[in-house]
PDB file of C-alpha atoms in Angstrom:
ATOM      1  CA  LEU A   9    -115.604 -33.220-100.481  1.00 49.00           C
ATOM      2  CA  MET A  10    -118.444 -33.763 -97.927  1.00 53.00           C
ATOM      3  CA  LYS A  11    -117.986 -32.842 -94.337  1.00 66.00           C
ATOM      4  CA  ASN A  12    -118.891 -35.297 -91.648  1.00 74.00           C
ATOM      5  CA  ASN A  13    -122.253 -34.828 -90.148  1.00 75.00           C
ATOM      6  CA  SER A  14    -123.607 -32.465 -92.796  1.00 90.00           C
ATOM      7  CA  ILE A  15    -126.933 -34.478 -93.825  1.00 94.00           C
ATOM      8  CA  GLY A  16    -129.819 -34.877 -91.565  1.00 96.00           C
ATOM      9  CA  ILE A  17    -132.195 -37.765 -91.665  1.00 97.00           C
ATOM     10  CA  TYR A  18    -135.422 -37.089 -90.046  1.00 96.00           C
ATOM     11  CA  GLY A  19    -137.677 -40.269 -90.276  1.00 94.00           C
ATOM     12  CA  GLY A  20    -141.120 -41.138 -88.968  1.00 90.00           C
ATOM     13  CA  SER A  21    -144.802 -41.573 -89.797  1.00 87.00           C
ATOM     14  CA  PHE A  22    -145.828 -37.762 -89.782  1.00 87.00           C
ATOM     15  CA  ASN A  23    -149.473 -38.695 -89.723  1.00 82.00           C
ATOM     16  CA  PRO A  24    -150.226 -35.884 -89.201  1.00 84.00           C
ATOM     17  CA  PHE A  25    -147.188 -33.821 -89.696  1.00 89.00           C
ATOM     18  CA  HIS A  26    -147.549 -30.760 -86.981  1.00 87.00           C
ATOM     19  CA  LYS A  27    -145.717 -27.840 -85.376  1.00 86.00           C
ATOM     20  CA  GLY A  28    -143.755 -30.188 -83.242  1.00 85.00           C
ATOM     21  CA  HIS A  29    -142.119 -31.812 -86.204  1.00 89.00           C
ATOM     22  CA  GLU A  30    -141.582 -28.302 -87.728  1.00 90.00           C
ATOM     23  CA  TYR A  31    -139.502 -27.183 -84.461  1.00 88.00           C
ATOM     24  CA  VAL A  32    -137.521 -30.124 -84.932  1.00 90.00           C
ATOM     25  CA  ILE A  33    -136.653 -29.739 -88.250  1.00 93.00           C
ATOM     26  CA  TYR A  34    -135.982 -25.928 -87.992  1.00 92.00           C
ATOM     27  CA  ASN A  35    -133.764 -26.288 -84.858  1.00 91.00           C
ATOM     28  CA  SER A  36    -131.797 -29.530 -85.483  1.00 94.00           C
ATOM     29  CA  LYS A  37    -131.075 -27.983 -88.842  1.00 94.00           C
ATOM     30  CA  LYS A  38    -129.789 -24.576 -87.822  1.00 93.00           C
ATOM     31  CA  GLU A  39    -127.745 -26.006 -84.436  1.00 93.00           C
ATOM     32  CA  LEU A  40    -126.149 -28.838 -86.561  1.00 94.00           C
ATOM     33  CA  GLY A  41    -125.492 -26.488 -89.426  1.00 93.00           C
ATOM     34  CA  LEU A  42    -126.702 -29.310 -91.739  1.00 94.00           C
ATOM     35  CA  ASP A  43    -126.385 -28.626 -95.643  1.00 93.00           C
ATOM     36  CA  LYS A  44    -129.041 -30.882 -96.559  1.00 95.00           C
ATOM     37  CA  TYR A  45    -131.993 -32.227 -94.716  1.00 97.00           C
ATOM     38  CA  TYR A  46    -134.172 -35.385 -95.795  1.00 97.00           C
ATOM     39  CA  ILE A  47    -137.672 -35.995 -94.346  1.00 96.00           C
ATOM     40  CA  ILE A  48    -138.207 -39.680 -94.827  1.00 95.00           C
ATOM     41  CA  PRO A  49    -141.945 -40.811 -94.148  1.00 91.00           C
ATOM     42  CA  ASN A  50    -142.143 -44.388 -93.020  1.00 88.00           C
ATOM     43  CA  TYR A  51    -142.856 -47.110 -95.149  1.00 85.00           C
ATOM     44  CA  GLU A  52    -143.585 -49.580 -92.169  1.00 78.00           C
ATOM     45  CA  ASN A  53    -142.963 -48.627 -88.606  1.00 71.00           C
ATOM     46  CA  PRO A  54    -142.571 -51.932 -86.799  1.00 69.00           C
ATOM     47  CA  LEU A  55    -143.445 -50.168 -83.216  1.00 70.00           C
ATOM     48  CA  LYS A  56    -146.582 -48.600 -84.598  1.00 67.00           C
ATOM     49  CA  THR A  57    -148.660 -51.263 -86.319  1.00 62.00           C
ATOM     50  CA  LYS A  58    -151.971 -49.302 -85.889  1.00 62.00           C
ATOM     51  CA  ILE A  59    -151.494 -46.447 -87.662  1.00 60.00           C
ATOM     52  CA  SER A  60    -154.043 -46.023 -90.762  1.00 61.00           C
ATOM     53  CA  LYS A  61    -151.874 -44.377 -93.490  1.00 69.00           C
ATOM     54  CA  ASP A  62    -152.663 -42.162 -96.722  1.00 75.00           C
ATOM     55  CA  PRO A  63    -151.413 -43.457 -99.989  1.00 81.00           C
ATOM     56  CA  ILE A  64    -147.621 -42.711-100.589  1.00 81.00           C
ATOM     57  CA  HIS A  65    -148.357 -40.049-103.371  1.00 86.00           C
ATOM     58  CA  GLU A  66    -150.813 -38.282-100.865  1.00 89.00           C
ATOM     59  CA  THR A  67    -148.258 -38.280 -97.805  1.00 87.00           C
ATOM     60  CA  LEU A  68    -145.268 -37.139-100.030  1.00 92.00           C
ATOM     61  CA  LYS A  69    -147.648 -34.296-101.486  1.00 93.00           C
ATOM     62  CA  LYS A  70    -148.823 -33.324 -98.070  1.00 92.00           C
ATOM     63  CA  LEU A  71    -145.290 -33.152 -96.479  1.00 94.00           C
ATOM     64  CA  ARG A  72    -143.872 -31.300 -99.457  1.00 95.00           C
ATOM     65  CA  LEU A  73    -146.554 -28.614 -98.894  1.00 95.00           C
ATOM     66  CA  GLU A  74    -146.032 -28.441 -95.203  1.00 93.00           C
ATOM     67  CA  THR A  75    -142.237 -28.303 -95.409  1.00 94.00           C
ATOM     68  CA  LEU A  76    -142.079 -25.796 -98.113  1.00 94.00           C
ATOM     69  CA  ASP A  77    -140.734 -22.938 -96.216  1.00 93.00           C
ATOM     70  CA  LEU A  78    -137.913 -25.241 -94.101  1.00 94.00           C
ATOM     71  CA  ASN A  79    -135.740 -25.864 -97.207  1.00 93.00           C
ATOM     72  CA  VAL A  80    -135.970 -29.674 -96.766  1.00 96.00           C
ATOM     73  CA  LYS A  81    -136.179 -32.631 -99.193  1.00 96.00           C
ATOM     74  CA  VAL A  82    -139.199 -34.984 -98.855  1.00 96.00           C
ATOM     75  CA  SER A  83    -137.663 -38.473 -99.865  1.00 95.00           C
ATOM     76  CA  PRO A  84    -139.747 -41.464-100.662  1.00 93.00           C
ATOM     77  CA  ILE A  85    -136.712 -43.698-100.369  1.00 94.00           C
ATOM     78  CA  GLU A  86    -138.394 -46.162 -97.825  1.00 91.00           C
ATOM     79  CA  PHE A  87    -141.089 -46.589-100.081  1.00 90.00           C
ATOM     80  CA  SER A  88    -139.231 -47.272-103.051  1.00 91.00           C
ATOM     81  CA  ILE A  89    -137.036 -49.985-101.166  1.00 92.00           C
ATOM     82  CA  LYS A  90    -140.220 -51.217 -99.173  1.00 89.00           C
ATOM     83  CA  SER A  91    -137.978 -50.445 -95.903  1.00 89.00           C
ATOM     84  CA  GLN A  92    -139.447 -52.299 -92.841  1.00 87.00           C
ATOM     85  CA  ASN A  93    -136.769 -50.265 -90.250  1.00 91.00           C
ATOM     86  CA  THR A  94    -134.472 -47.979 -90.113  1.00 94.00           C
ATOM     87  CA  TYR A  95    -131.374 -50.435 -90.310  1.00 96.00           C
ATOM     88  CA  GLN A  96    -132.774 -51.239 -94.019  1.00 95.00           C
ATOM     89  CA  LEU A  97    -132.918 -47.619 -94.700  1.00 96.00           C
ATOM     90  CA  LEU A  98    -129.114 -46.879 -93.640  1.00 97.00           C
ATOM     91  CA  THR A  99    -127.598 -50.071 -95.044  1.00 96.00           C
ATOM     92  CA  ARG A 100    -129.185 -49.120 -98.214  1.00 95.00           C
ATOM     93  CA  ILE A 101    -127.725 -45.527 -98.116  1.00 95.00           C
ATOM     94  CA  GLN A 102    -124.513 -46.955 -97.032  1.00 95.00           C
ATOM     95  CA  LYS A 103    -124.303 -48.731-100.401  1.00 95.00           C
ATOM     96  CA  LYS A 104    -124.159 -45.278-102.155  1.00 93.00           C
ATOM     97  CA  CYS A 105    -122.483 -43.029 -99.558  1.00 91.00           C
ATOM     98  CA  HIS A 106    -120.415 -42.987 -96.188  1.00 90.00           C
ATOM     99  CA  LEU A 107    -122.686 -42.916 -93.302  1.00 92.00           C
ATOM    100  CA  LYS A 108    -120.339 -40.435 -91.574  1.00 90.00           C
ATOM    101  CA  ASN A 109    -121.796 -37.507 -93.851  1.00 90.00           C
ATOM    102  CA  PHE A 110    -124.952 -38.194 -92.247  1.00 94.00           C
ATOM    103  CA  VAL A 111    -126.688 -37.412 -88.854  1.00 95.00           C
ATOM    104  CA  LEU A 112    -129.947 -39.301 -87.830  1.00 97.00           C
ATOM    105  CA  ILE A 113    -132.346 -37.166 -86.077  1.00 97.00           C
ATOM    106  CA  ILE A 114    -134.671 -38.793 -83.398  1.00 95.00           C
ATOM    107  CA  GLY A 115    -136.962 -37.289 -80.891  1.00 89.00           C
ATOM    108  CA  LEU A 116    -136.173 -37.836 -77.123  1.00 88.00           C
ATOM    109  CA  ASP A 117    -139.399 -40.101 -77.367  1.00 86.00           C
ATOM    110  CA  GLN A 118    -137.510 -42.587 -79.612  1.00 90.00           C
ATOM    111  CA  LEU A 119    -134.148 -42.770 -77.152  1.00 91.00           C
ATOM    112  CA  TRP A 120    -136.667 -44.746 -74.657  1.00 90.00           C
ATOM    113  CA  GLU A 121    -137.567 -47.032 -77.623  1.00 91.00           C
ATOM    114  CA  LEU A 122    -134.160 -47.379 -79.626  1.00 94.00           C
ATOM    115  CA  ASP A 123    -133.335 -50.437 -77.907  1.00 94.00           C
ATOM    116  CA  LYS A 124    -136.293 -52.243 -79.374  1.00 94.00           C
ATOM    117  CA  TRP A 125    -135.276 -51.191 -82.862  1.00 95.00           C
ATOM    118  CA  VAL A 126    -133.981 -53.782 -85.276  1.00 94.00           C
ATOM    119  CA  ASN A 127    -130.160 -53.951 -85.168  1.00 97.00           C
ATOM    120  CA  PHE A 128    -130.158 -50.838 -82.951  1.00 97.00           C
ATOM    121  CA  GLU A 129    -126.580 -51.671 -81.960  1.00 97.00           C
ATOM    122  CA  TRP A 130    -125.399 -51.474 -85.702  1.00 97.00           C
ATOM    123  CA  ILE A 131    -127.446 -48.149 -86.023  1.00 97.00           C
ATOM    124  CA  VAL A 132    -125.658 -46.633 -82.839  1.00 97.00           C
ATOM    125  CA  ASN A 133    -122.329 -47.993 -84.111  1.00 96.00           C
ATOM    126  CA  ASN A 134    -122.630 -46.658 -87.675  1.00 96.00           C
ATOM    127  CA  ILE A 135    -124.201 -43.147 -87.848  1.00 95.00           C
ATOM    128  CA  SER A 136    -124.194 -40.130 -85.684  1.00 95.00           C
ATOM    129  CA  ILE A 137    -127.402 -39.546 -83.840  1.00 96.00           C
ATOM    130  CA  CYS A 138    -128.941 -36.392 -82.713  1.00 95.00           C
ATOM    131  CA  ILE A 139    -131.477 -36.900 -79.975  1.00 94.00           C
ATOM    132  CA  VAL A 140    -133.942 -33.718 -79.992  1.00 92.00           C
ATOM    133  CA  HIS A 141    -135.732 -32.750 -76.651  1.00 87.00           C
ATOM    134  CA  ARG A 142    -139.507 -33.287 -76.569  1.00 77.00           C
ATOM    135  CA  PRO A 143    -141.570 -31.978 -73.706  1.00 76.00           C
ATOM    136  CA  GLY A 144    -143.297 -34.603 -71.750  1.00 75.00           C
ATOM    137  CA  TYR A 145    -140.681 -37.151 -72.113  1.00 70.00           C
ATOM    138  CA  ASP A 146    -138.199 -38.044 -69.329  1.00 70.00           C
ATOM    139  CA  MET A 147    -135.045 -35.852 -69.937  1.00 73.00           C
ATOM    140  CA  ASP A 148    -132.859 -38.044 -67.515  1.00 85.00           C
ATOM    141  CA  ILE A 149    -131.073 -39.848 -70.654  1.00 87.00           C
ATOM    142  CA  GLU A 150    -128.590 -41.229 -68.018  1.00 88.00           C
ATOM    143  CA  LYS A 151    -131.395 -43.749 -67.162  1.00 89.00           C
ATOM    144  CA  SER A 152    -131.927 -45.095 -70.753  1.00 91.00           C
ATOM    145  CA  HIS A 153    -130.686 -48.386 -71.933  1.00 93.00           C
ATOM    146  CA  ILE A 154    -129.069 -46.801 -74.871  1.00 94.00           C
ATOM    147  CA  TYR A 155    -126.920 -44.335 -72.568  1.00 94.00           C
ATOM    148  CA  ASN A 156    -125.851 -47.461 -70.088  1.00 94.00           C
ATOM    149  CA  LYS A 157    -124.751 -49.255 -73.156  1.00 95.00           C
ATOM    150  CA  PHE A 158    -123.071 -46.821 -74.994  1.00 96.00           C
ATOM    151  CA  SER A 159    -122.427 -43.837 -72.687  1.00 94.00           C
ATOM    152  CA  LYS A 160    -118.880 -43.313 -74.018  1.00 95.00           C
ATOM    153  CA  TYR A 161    -120.525 -42.398 -77.400  1.00 96.00           C
ATOM    154  CA  PHE A 162    -122.677 -39.435 -75.956  1.00 95.00           C
ATOM    155  CA  MET A 163    -121.000 -35.885 -76.614  1.00 95.00           C
ATOM    156  CA  ASN A 164    -121.244 -33.304 -73.657  1.00 92.00           C
ATOM    157  CA  SER A 165    -120.758 -30.540 -76.317  1.00 93.00           C
ATOM    158  CA  LEU A 166    -122.188 -29.955 -79.687  1.00 93.00           C
ATOM    159  CA  GLU A 167    -119.044 -28.918 -80.807  1.00 92.00           C
ATOM    160  CA  LYS A 168    -117.668 -32.121 -80.011  1.00 93.00           C
ATOM    161  CA  PHE A 169    -120.618 -34.043 -81.686  1.00 93.00           C
ATOM    162  CA  LEU A 170    -119.983 -32.027 -84.964  1.00 90.00           C
ATOM    163  CA  THR A 171    -116.251 -32.350 -85.254  1.00 89.00           C
ATOM    164  CA  SER A 172    -116.132 -36.087 -84.252  1.00 86.00           C
ATOM    165  CA  SER A 173    -117.124 -39.013 -86.469  1.00 81.00           C
ATOM    166  CA  SER A 174    -119.619 -41.604 -85.814  1.00 79.00           C
ATOM    167  CA  PRO A 175    -120.380 -43.469 -83.607  1.00 88.00           C
ATOM    168  CA  ASN A 176    -121.694 -40.405 -81.301  1.00 94.00           C
ATOM    169  CA  LEU A 177    -124.789 -39.345 -79.961  1.00 95.00           C
ATOM    170  CA  PHE A 178    -125.780 -35.863 -78.759  1.00 95.00           C
ATOM    171  CA  PHE A 179    -128.548 -34.742 -76.838  1.00 93.00           C
ATOM    172  CA  LEU A 180    -129.876 -31.306 -78.356  1.00 92.00           C
ATOM    173  CA  LYS A 181    -131.898 -29.534 -75.519  1.00 87.00           C
ATOM    174  CA  ILE A 182    -134.335 -27.022 -77.224  1.00 79.00           C
ATOM    175  CA  GLU A 183    -137.584 -25.692 -75.862  1.00 69.00           C
ATOM    176  CA  GLY A 184    -139.610 -28.066 -77.840  1.00 54.00           C
ATOM    177  CA  LEU A 185    -143.704 -28.053 -78.417  1.00 53.00           C
ATOM    178  CA  GLU A 186    -145.795 -30.329 -76.387  1.00 58.00           C
ATOM    179  CA  ILE A 187    -147.637 -32.101 -79.088  1.00 56.00           C
ATOM    180  CA  SER A 188    -147.693 -35.706 -80.690  1.00 55.00           C
ATOM    181  CA  SER A 189    -149.201 -37.137 -83.766  1.00 49.00           C
ATOM    182  CA  THR A 190    -150.541 -39.754 -81.547  1.00 54.00           C
ATOM    183  CA  ASP A 191    -152.443 -37.266 -79.671  1.00 56.00           C
ATOM    184  CA  ILE A 192    -153.840 -35.374 -82.538  1.00 48.00           C
ATOM    185  CA  ARG A 193    -155.060 -38.694 -83.937  1.00 44.00           C
ATOM    186  CA  ASN A 194    -156.678 -39.693 -80.833  1.00 54.00           C
ATOM    187  CA  ARG A 195    -158.537 -36.531 -80.571  1.00 58.00           C
ATOM    188  CA  LEU A 196    -159.380 -36.786 -84.092  1.00 57.00           C
ATOM    189  CA  ASP A 197    -160.983 -40.331 -83.459  1.00 58.00           C
ATOM    190  CA  ARG A 198    -163.212 -39.188 -80.545  1.00 59.00           C
TER     191      ARG A 198
END
């Protein structure tokens, strides 16, 4: 029998994968006590249309090499199902297993974008979400649209988050590294 909140899902373009991603994975895995952890590269990100992408086999190969020491699985599921967004991914997963076993890991930057995600209300209502601190982003989460709409789902302690079932959200305050793929891409384009 699987326990609630035991499988982490961390999606993104990971283009490129960097120390900040590594830090999020390592710390969320450790703090949440996750049994399994899936890194899921985006097939498409409706909010990031201008990113040039490597072929999927290249992306998967690179990510698997870069995450060898982290004991995680890199999943091609978004490419297999040609997922356009997180909602499509989660409804596909839900056909096979209970979402209560999963935690969606997102960076603090995504909290401020979450209300732009396709069917974001369904997502918040159907899976536990751990928001991981990222330096350089507003930590005053009470000002976010998601907090205003779903404040009753925000857990004030890690223990409460881990022992309750979804819908729930938790802000994991870790040091973080001030780095982003967008900054790296912009520097490389110069």
